[in-house]
CSV table of C-alpha atoms in Angstrom, one decimal:
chain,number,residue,atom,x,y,z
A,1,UNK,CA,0.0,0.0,0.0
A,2,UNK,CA,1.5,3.4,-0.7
A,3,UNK,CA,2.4,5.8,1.9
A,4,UNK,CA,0.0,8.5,1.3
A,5,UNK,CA,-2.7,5.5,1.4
A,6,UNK,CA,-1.6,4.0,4.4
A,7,UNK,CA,-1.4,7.6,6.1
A,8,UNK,CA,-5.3,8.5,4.9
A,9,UNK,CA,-6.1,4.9,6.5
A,10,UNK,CA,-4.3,5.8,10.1
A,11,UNK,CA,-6.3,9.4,10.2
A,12,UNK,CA,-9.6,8.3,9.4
A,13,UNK,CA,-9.9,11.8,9.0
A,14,UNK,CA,-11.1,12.8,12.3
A,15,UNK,CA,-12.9,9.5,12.9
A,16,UNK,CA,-10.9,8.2,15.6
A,17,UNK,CA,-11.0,11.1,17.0
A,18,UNK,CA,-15.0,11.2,16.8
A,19,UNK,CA,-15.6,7.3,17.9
A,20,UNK,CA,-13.5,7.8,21.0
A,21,UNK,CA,-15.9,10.9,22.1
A,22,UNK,CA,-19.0,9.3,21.0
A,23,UNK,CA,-18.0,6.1,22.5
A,24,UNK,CA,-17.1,8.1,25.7
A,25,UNK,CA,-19.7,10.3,25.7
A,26,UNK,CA,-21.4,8.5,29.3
A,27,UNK,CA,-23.1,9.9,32.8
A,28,UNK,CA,-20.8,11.8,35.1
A,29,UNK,CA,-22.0,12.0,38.6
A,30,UNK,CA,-20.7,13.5,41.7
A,31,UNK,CA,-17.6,11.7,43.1
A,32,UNK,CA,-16.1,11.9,46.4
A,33,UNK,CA,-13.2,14.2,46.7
A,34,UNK,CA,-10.9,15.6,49.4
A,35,UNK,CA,-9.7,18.6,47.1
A,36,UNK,CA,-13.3,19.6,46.2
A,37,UNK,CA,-14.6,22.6,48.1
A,38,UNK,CA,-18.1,22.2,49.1
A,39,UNK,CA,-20.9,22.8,46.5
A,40,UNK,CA,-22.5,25.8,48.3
A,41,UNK,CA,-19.3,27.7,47.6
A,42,UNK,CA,-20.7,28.5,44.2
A,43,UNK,CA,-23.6,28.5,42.2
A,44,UNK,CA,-24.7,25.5,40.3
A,45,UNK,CA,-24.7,26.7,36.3
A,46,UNK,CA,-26.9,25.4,33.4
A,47,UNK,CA,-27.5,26.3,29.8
A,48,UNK,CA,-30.6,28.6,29.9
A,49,UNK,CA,-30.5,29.6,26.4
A,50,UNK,CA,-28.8,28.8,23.1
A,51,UNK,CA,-28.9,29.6,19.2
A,52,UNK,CA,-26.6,29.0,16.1
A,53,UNK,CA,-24.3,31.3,15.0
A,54,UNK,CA,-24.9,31.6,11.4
A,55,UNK,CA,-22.2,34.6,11.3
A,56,UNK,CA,-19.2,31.7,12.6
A,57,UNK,CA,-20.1,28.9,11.1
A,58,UNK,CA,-20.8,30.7,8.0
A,59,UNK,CA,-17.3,32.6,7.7
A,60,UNK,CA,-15.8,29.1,7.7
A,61,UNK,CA,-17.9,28.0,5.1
A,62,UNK,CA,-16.7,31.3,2.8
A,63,UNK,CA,-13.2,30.6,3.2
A,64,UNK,CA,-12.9,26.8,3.1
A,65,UNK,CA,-14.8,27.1,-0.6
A,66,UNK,CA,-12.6,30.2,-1.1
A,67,UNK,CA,-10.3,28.9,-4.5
A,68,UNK,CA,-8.2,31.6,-4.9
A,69,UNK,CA,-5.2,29.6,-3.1
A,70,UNK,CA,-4.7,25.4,-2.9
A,71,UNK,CA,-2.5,25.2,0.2
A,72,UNK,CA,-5.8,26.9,2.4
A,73,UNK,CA,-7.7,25.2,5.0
A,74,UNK,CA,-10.9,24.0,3.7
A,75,UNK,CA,-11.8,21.6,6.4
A,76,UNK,CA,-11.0,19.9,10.0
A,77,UNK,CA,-11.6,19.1,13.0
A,78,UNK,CA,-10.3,19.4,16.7
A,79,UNK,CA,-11.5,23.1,17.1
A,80,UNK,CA,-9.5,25.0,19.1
A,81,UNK,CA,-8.8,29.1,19.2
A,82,UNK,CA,-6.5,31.8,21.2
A,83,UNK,CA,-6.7,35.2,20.8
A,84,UNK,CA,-3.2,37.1,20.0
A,85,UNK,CA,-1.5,40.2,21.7
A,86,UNK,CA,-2.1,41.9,18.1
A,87,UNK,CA,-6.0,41.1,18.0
A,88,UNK,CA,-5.8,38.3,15.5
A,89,UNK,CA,-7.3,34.6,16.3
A,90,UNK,CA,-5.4,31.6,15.7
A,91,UNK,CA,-7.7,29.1,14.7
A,92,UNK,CA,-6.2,25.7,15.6
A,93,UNK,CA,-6.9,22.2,13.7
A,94,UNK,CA,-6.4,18.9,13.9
A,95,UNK,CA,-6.2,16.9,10.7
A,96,UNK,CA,-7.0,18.7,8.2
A,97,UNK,CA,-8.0,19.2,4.2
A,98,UNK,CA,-6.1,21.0,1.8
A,99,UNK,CA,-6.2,21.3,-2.0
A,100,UNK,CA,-8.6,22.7,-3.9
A,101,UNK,CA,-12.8,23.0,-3.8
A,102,UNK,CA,-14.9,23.0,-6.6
A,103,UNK,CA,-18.3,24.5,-6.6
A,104,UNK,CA,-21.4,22.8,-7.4
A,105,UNK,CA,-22.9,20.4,-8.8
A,106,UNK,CA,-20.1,17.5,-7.5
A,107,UNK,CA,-19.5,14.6,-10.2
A,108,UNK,CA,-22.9,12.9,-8.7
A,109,UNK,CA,-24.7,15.8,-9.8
A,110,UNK,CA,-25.4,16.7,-6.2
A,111,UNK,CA,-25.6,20.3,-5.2
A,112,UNK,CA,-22.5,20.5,-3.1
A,113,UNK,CA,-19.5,22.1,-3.3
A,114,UNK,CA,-16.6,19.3,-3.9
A,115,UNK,CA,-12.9,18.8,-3.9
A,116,UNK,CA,-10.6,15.6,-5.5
A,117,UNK,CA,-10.3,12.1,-3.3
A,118,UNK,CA,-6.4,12.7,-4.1
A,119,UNK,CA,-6.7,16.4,-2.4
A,120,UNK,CA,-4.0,16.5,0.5
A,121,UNK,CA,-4.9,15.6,4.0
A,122,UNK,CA,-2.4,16.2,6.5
A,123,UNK,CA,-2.3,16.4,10.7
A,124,UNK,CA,-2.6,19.2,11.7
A,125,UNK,CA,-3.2,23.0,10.5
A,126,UNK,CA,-3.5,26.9,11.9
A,127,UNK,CA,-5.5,29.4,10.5
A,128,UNK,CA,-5.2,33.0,10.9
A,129,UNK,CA,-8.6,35.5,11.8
A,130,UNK,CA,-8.7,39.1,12.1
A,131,UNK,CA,-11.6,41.3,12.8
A,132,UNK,CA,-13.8,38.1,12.2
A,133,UNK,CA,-12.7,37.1,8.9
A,134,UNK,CA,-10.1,34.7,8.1
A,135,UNK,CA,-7.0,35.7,6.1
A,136,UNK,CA,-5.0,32.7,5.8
A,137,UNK,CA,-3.7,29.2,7.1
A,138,UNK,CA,-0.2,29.0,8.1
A,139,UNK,CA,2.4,26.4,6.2
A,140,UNK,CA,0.8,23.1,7.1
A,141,UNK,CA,1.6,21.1,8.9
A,142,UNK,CA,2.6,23.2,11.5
A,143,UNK,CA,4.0,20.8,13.7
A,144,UNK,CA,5.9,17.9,12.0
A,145,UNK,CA,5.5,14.4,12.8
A,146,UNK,CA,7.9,13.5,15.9
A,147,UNK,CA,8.8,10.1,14.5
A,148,UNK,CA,7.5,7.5,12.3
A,149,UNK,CA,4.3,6.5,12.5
A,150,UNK,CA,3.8,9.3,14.6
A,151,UNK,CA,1.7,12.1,14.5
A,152,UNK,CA,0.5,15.4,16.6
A,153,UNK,CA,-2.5,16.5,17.1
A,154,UNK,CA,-2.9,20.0,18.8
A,155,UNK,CA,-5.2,20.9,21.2
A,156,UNK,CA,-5.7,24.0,23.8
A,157,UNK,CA,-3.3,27.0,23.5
A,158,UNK,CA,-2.7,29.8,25.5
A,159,UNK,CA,-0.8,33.3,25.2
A,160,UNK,CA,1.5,33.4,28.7
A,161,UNK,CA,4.6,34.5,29.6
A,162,UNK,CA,7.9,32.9,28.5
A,163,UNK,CA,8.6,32.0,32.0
A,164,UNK,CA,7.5,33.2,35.4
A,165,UNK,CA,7.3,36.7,35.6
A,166,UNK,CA,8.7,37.3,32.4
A,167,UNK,CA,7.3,40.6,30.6
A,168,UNK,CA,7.8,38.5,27.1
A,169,UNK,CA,5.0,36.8,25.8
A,170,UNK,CA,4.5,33.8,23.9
A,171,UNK,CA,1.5,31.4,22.1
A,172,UNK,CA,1.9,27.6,24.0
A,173,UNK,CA,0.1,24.9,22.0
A,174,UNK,CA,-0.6,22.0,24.0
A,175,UNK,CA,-0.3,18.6,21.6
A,176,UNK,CA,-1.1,15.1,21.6
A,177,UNK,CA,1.7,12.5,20.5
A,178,UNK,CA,0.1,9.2,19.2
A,179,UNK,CA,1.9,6.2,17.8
A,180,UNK,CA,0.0,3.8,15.0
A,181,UNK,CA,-1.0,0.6,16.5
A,182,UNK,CA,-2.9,-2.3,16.0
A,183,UNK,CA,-6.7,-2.8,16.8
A,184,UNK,CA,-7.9,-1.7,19.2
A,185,UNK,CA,-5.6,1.4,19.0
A,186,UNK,CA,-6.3,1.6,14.9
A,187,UNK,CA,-6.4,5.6,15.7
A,188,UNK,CA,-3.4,5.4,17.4
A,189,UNK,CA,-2.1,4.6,20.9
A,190,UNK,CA,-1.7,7.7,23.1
A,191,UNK,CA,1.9,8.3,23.4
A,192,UNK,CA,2.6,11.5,25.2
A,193,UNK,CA,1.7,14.7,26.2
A,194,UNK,CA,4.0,18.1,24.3
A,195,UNK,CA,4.0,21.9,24.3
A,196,UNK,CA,5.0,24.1,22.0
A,197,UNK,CA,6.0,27.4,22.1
A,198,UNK,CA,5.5,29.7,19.4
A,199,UNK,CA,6.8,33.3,18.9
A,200,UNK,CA,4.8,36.5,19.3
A,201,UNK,CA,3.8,38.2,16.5
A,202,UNK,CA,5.5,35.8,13.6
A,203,UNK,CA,4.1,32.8,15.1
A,204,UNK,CA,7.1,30.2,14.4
A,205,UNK,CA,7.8,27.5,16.0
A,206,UNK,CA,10.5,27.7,18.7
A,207,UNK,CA,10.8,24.4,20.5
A,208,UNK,CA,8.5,21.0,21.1
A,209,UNK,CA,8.8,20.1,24.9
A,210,UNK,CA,7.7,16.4,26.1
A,211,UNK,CA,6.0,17.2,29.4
A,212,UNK,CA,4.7,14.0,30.1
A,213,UNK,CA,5.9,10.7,28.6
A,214,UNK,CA,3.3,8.0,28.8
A,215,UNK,CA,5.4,5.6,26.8
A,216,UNK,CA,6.6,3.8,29.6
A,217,UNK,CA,3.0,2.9,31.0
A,218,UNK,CA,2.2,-0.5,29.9
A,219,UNK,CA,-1.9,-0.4,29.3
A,220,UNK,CA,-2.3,1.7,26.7
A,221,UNK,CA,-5.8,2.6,28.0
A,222,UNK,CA,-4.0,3.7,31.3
A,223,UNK,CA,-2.0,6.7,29.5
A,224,UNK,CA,-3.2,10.0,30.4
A,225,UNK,CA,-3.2,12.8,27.4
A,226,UNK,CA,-3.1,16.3,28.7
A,227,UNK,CA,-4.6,19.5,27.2
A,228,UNK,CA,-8.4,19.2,25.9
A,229,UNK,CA,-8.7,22.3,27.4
A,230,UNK,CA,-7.4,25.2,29.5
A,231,UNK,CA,-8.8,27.0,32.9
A,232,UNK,CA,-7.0,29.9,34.3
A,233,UNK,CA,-7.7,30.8,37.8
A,234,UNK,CA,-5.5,33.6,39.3
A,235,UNK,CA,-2.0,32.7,38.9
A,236,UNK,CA,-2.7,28.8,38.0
A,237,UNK,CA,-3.7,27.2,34.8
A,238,UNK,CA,-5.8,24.1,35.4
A,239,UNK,CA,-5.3,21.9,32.5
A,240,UNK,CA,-7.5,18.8,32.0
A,241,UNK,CA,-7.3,15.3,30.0
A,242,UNK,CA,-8.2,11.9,29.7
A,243,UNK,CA,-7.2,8.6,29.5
A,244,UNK,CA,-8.7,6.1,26.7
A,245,UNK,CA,-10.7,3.5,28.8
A,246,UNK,CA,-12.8,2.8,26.0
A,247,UNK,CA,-10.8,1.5,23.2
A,248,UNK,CA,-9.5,-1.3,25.9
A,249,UNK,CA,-13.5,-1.9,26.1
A,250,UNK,CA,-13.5,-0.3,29.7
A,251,UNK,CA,-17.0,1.2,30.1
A,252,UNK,CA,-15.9,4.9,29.8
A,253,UNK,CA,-12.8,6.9,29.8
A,254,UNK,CA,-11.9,9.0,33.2
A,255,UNK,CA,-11.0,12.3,33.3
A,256,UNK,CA,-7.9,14.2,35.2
A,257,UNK,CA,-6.3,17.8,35.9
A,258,UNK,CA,-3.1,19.4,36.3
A,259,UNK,CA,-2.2,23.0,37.5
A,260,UNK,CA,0.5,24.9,36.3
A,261,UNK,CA,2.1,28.2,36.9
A,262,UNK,CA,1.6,31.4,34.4
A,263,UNK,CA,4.2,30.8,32.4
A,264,UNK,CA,5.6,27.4,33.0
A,265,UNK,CA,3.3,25.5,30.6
A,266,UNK,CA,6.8,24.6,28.6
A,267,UNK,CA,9.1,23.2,31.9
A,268,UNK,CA,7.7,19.8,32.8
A,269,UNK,CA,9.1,20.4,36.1
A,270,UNK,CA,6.3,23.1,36.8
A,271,UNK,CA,3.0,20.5,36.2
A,272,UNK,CA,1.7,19.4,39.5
A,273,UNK,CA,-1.2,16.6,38.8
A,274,UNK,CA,-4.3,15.5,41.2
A,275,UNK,CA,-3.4,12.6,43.1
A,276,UNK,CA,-6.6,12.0,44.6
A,277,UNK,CA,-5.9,14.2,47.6
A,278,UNK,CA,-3.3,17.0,46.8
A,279,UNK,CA,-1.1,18.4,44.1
A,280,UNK,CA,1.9,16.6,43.7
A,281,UNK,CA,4.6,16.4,41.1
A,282,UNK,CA,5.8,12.7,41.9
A,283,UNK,CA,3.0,10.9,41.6
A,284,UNK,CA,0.5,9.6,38.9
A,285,UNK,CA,-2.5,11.5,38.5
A,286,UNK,CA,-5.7,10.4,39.7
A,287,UNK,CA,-9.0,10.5,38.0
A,288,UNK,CA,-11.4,13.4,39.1
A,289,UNK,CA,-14.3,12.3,37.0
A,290,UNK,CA,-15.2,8.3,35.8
A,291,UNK,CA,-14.9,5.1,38.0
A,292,UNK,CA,-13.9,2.9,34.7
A,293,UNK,CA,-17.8,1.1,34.9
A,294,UNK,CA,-20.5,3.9,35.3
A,295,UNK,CA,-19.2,7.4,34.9
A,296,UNK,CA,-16.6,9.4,33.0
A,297,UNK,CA,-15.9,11.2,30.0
A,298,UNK,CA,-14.7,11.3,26.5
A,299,UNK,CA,-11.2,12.4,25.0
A,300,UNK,CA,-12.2,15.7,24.2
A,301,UNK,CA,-14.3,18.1,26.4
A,302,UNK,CA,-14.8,21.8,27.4
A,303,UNK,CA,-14.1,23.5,30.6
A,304,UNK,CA,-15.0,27.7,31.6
A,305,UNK,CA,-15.3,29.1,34.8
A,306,UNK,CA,-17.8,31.8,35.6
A,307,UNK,CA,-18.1,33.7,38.6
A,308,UNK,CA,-16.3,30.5,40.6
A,309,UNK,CA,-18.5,28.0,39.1
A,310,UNK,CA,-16.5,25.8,36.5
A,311,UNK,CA,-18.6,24.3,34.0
A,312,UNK,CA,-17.8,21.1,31.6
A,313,UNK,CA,-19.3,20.3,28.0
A,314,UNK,CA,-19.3,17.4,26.2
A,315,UNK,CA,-21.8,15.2,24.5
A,316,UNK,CA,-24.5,13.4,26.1
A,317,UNK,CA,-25.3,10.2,27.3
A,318,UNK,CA,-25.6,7.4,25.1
A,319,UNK,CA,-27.4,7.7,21.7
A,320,UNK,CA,-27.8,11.3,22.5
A,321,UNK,CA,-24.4,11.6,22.5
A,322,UNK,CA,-24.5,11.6,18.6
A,323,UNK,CA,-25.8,15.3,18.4
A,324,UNK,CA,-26.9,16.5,22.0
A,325,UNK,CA,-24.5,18.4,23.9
A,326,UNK,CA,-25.0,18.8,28.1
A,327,UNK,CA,-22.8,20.6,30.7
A,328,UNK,CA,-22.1,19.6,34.5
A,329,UNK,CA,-21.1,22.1,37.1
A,330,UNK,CA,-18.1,22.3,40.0
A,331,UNK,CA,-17.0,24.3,42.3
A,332,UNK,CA,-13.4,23.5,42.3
A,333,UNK,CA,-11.6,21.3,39.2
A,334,UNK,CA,-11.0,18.5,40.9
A,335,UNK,CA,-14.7,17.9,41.3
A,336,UNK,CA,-17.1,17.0,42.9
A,337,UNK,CA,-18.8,17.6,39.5
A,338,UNK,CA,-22.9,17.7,39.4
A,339,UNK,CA,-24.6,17.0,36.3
A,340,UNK,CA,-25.8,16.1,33.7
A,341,UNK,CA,-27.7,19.5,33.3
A,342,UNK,CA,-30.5,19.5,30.5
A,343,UNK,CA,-29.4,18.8,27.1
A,344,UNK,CA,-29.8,21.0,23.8
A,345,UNK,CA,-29.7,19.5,20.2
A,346,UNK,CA,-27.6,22.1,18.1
A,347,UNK,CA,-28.1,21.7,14.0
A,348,UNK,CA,-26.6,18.8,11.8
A,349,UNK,CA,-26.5,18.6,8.3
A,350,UNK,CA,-28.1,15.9,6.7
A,351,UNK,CA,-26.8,12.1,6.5
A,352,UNK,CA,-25.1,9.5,8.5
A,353,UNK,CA,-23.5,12.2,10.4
A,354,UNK,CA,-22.6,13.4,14.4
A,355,UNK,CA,-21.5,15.8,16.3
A,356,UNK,CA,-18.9,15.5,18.7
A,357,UNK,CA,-15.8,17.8,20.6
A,358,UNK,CA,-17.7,20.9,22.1
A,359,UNK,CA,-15.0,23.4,22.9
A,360,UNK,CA,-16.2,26.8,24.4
A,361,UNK,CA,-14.2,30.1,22.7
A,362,UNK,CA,-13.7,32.5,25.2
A,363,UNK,CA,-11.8,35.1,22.9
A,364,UNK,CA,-15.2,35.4,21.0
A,365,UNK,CA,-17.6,35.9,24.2
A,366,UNK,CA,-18.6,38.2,26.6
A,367,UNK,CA,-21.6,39.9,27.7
A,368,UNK,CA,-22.9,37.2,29.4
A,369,UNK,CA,-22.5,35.1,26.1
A,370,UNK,CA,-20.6,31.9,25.4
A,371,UNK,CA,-19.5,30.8,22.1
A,372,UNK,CA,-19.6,27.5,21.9
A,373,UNK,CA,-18.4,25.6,19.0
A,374,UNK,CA,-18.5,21.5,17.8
A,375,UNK,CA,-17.1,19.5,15.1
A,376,UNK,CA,-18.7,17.0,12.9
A,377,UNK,CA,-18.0,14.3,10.5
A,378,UNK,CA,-19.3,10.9,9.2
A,379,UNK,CA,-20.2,8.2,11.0
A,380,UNK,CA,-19.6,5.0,8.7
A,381,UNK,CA,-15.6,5.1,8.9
A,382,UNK,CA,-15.4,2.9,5.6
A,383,UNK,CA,-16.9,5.7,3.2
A,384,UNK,CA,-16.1,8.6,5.7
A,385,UNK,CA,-13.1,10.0,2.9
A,386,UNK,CA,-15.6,9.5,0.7
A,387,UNK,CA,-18.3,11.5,1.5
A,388,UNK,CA,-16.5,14.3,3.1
A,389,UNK,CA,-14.8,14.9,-0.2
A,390,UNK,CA,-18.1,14.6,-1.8
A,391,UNK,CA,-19.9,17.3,0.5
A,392,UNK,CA,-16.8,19.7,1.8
A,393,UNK,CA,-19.4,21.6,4.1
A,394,UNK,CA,-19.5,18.1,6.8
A,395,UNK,CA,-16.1,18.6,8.0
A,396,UNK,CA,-16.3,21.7,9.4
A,397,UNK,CA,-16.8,23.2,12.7
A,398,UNK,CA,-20.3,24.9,13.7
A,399,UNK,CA,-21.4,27.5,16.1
A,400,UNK,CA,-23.6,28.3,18.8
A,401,UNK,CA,-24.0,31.1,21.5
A,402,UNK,CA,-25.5,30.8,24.9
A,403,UNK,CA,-26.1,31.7,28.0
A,404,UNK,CA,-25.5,29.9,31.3
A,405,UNK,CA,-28.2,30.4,34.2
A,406,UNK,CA,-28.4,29.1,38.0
A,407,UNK,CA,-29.5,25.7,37.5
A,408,UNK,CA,-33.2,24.9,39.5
């Protein structure tokens, strides 16, 4: 098989990704905690409101079927932003589509707009938006495989200082190292947890640093990926993962936290991880969320806090999980968490489709309003390359807004 074939069939393009949230998309409940602060410290939150953001989601739209250039974004998923010193948004991507798009009608006569099965797919990408509209997508990939049959897939980012104190600023890009491997881990086996530091305004990369290596962790299902998303609180940022329970057929996947300095995100030496009791930086984390049976979480989840009250999306319950998205409320990251909260059913297109990674944009809210955005794809993995070539639009992230209210 060539190379380029082998490396479509290891992507799925954004499948694996998609199966391990669905697949971990199960009830979290309240778990006992000694680093939890009591739930009357804060005040239980609940989406009161939502409604699509046709502006978003349509700007993506414009410049993914944009043909003026070949090397643009024109689809992914993994959905993560970070607003720049400068004002701009850097749009961050998992894997990705390149190449070109053709408009309407596609070779089955359908009224879609189209692009080639040979158009260029590759890990990951960055696109660039100013004043709402996007201007371009930086050389892709922008982070280069770390070894053979290797890949990185990034996830939050933050602007901080280069170190503690420091009056420099730089963009760190949390990333997630997998390996290729053999079923169950056909979307790759969870290798280790990286930063990278980028430079403020040009945006190259300066350095890759391993901060946690899970290689040496014999259950693959054990290894703990860092970084789905980002909480700062004062002069901590709490940064949350997940382990992958389910591929090993383990009833859910558990969540965890780490806390790390303003600007230490780069020195490994700086992560302190939740033990089950305290912070510690010489001991294996310990799940906050998921007991491995009943509860826990999916691979790629949201976190915000408001007023003291962190709140967590992800998808829902079972078969909900497939397009309904719910939140659960703490008062502290390390739990307990309370939840599910009531569900809302944002739009899909139509087909065998989901939804799935709902990642909250805080650079594009305010007001009282949360942007909240989701990804989706195919479900069938076997034609997925297929029909997202034949319909571009499906692999693209969507947009709603809402509002968060004391929960009854």
């Amino acid at each position: 098989m060539p190379e380029d074939a082998r490396a479509r069939q290891r992507t799925g393009t954004g499948v694996g990704l998609l199966l391990a949230l669905v697949l971990g998309a199960v009830l979290l409940t309240a778990l006992p905690n000694g680093g939890g602060r009591d739930a009357g410290d804060c005040t239980p939150l609940t989406v009161g409101s939502w409604s699509a953001d046709d502006r978003l989601t349509g700007e993506f739209a414009r410049y993914g079927d944009d043909g003026a250039r070949t090397d643009d974004w024109t689809g992914g998923d993994g959905t993560h932003s970070v607003r720049l010193p400068d004002g701009r948004l850097l749009w961050l991507f998992s894997d990705t589509y390149l190449g070109q798009v053709y408009g309407p009608p596609n070779p089955l006569g359908e009224s879609y707009a189209w692009r080639d099965s040979t158009a260029p797919l590759v890990r990951n990408s960055a696109v660039l938006m100013r004043d709402g509209r996007l201007e371009a997508t930086l050389p892709a990939p922008l982070f280069p495989d770390p070894g053979p049959n290797q890949w990185r897939w990034p996830v939050a980012a933050r602007v901080e200082p280069r170190s503690p104190g420091s009056h420099e600023q730089v963009v760190r890009v949390l990333l997630w190292v997998r390996t290729a491997g053999q079923s169950p881990w056909i979307y790759g086996v969870p290798t280790a947890t990286e930063v990278a530091t980028l430079s403020l305004p040009d945006l190259r990369v300066e350095s890759i640093t391993k901060v946690l290596d899970e290689q040496r962790v014999k259950d693959p299902s054990r290894r703990v990926l860092f970084g789905t998303t980002l909480v700062e609180d004062g002069e901590w940022t709490y940064v949350f993962g997940g382990d992958d329970g389910r591929a090993a057929s383990r009833s859910a996947s558990s969540a965890y936290v780490a806390r790390v300095p303003r600007g230490g995100l780069a020195e490994p030496g700086a992560w302190e991880y939740w033990d089950g009791s305290q912070w510690t930086t010489g001991a294996r984390p310990r799940p906050v969320l998921g007991d491995g049976r009943r509860t826990g979480v999916g691979s790629a989840f949201s976190v915000v806090r408001q007023n003291g009250t962190y709140v967590l999306f992800t998808m829902a319950a079972g078969t909900k999980g497939l397009a309904a998205v719910t939140s659960y409320w703490a008062c502290s990251p390390t739990g307990p968490w309370h939840g599910p909260e009531k569900d809302f059913t944002p739009s899909l297109p139509a087909g065998q489709v989901a939804a799935y990674n709902p990642q909250a944009h805080l650079e594009l809210s305010g007001a009282g309003r949360l942007v909240l955005s989701y990804d989706v794809n195919w479900l069938e993995t076997a034609v997925a390359s297929a029909q997202l070539s034949r319909n571009v639009s499906l692999y693209r992230p969507r947009f709603v807004t809402l509002r968060l209210t004391p929960a009854r």
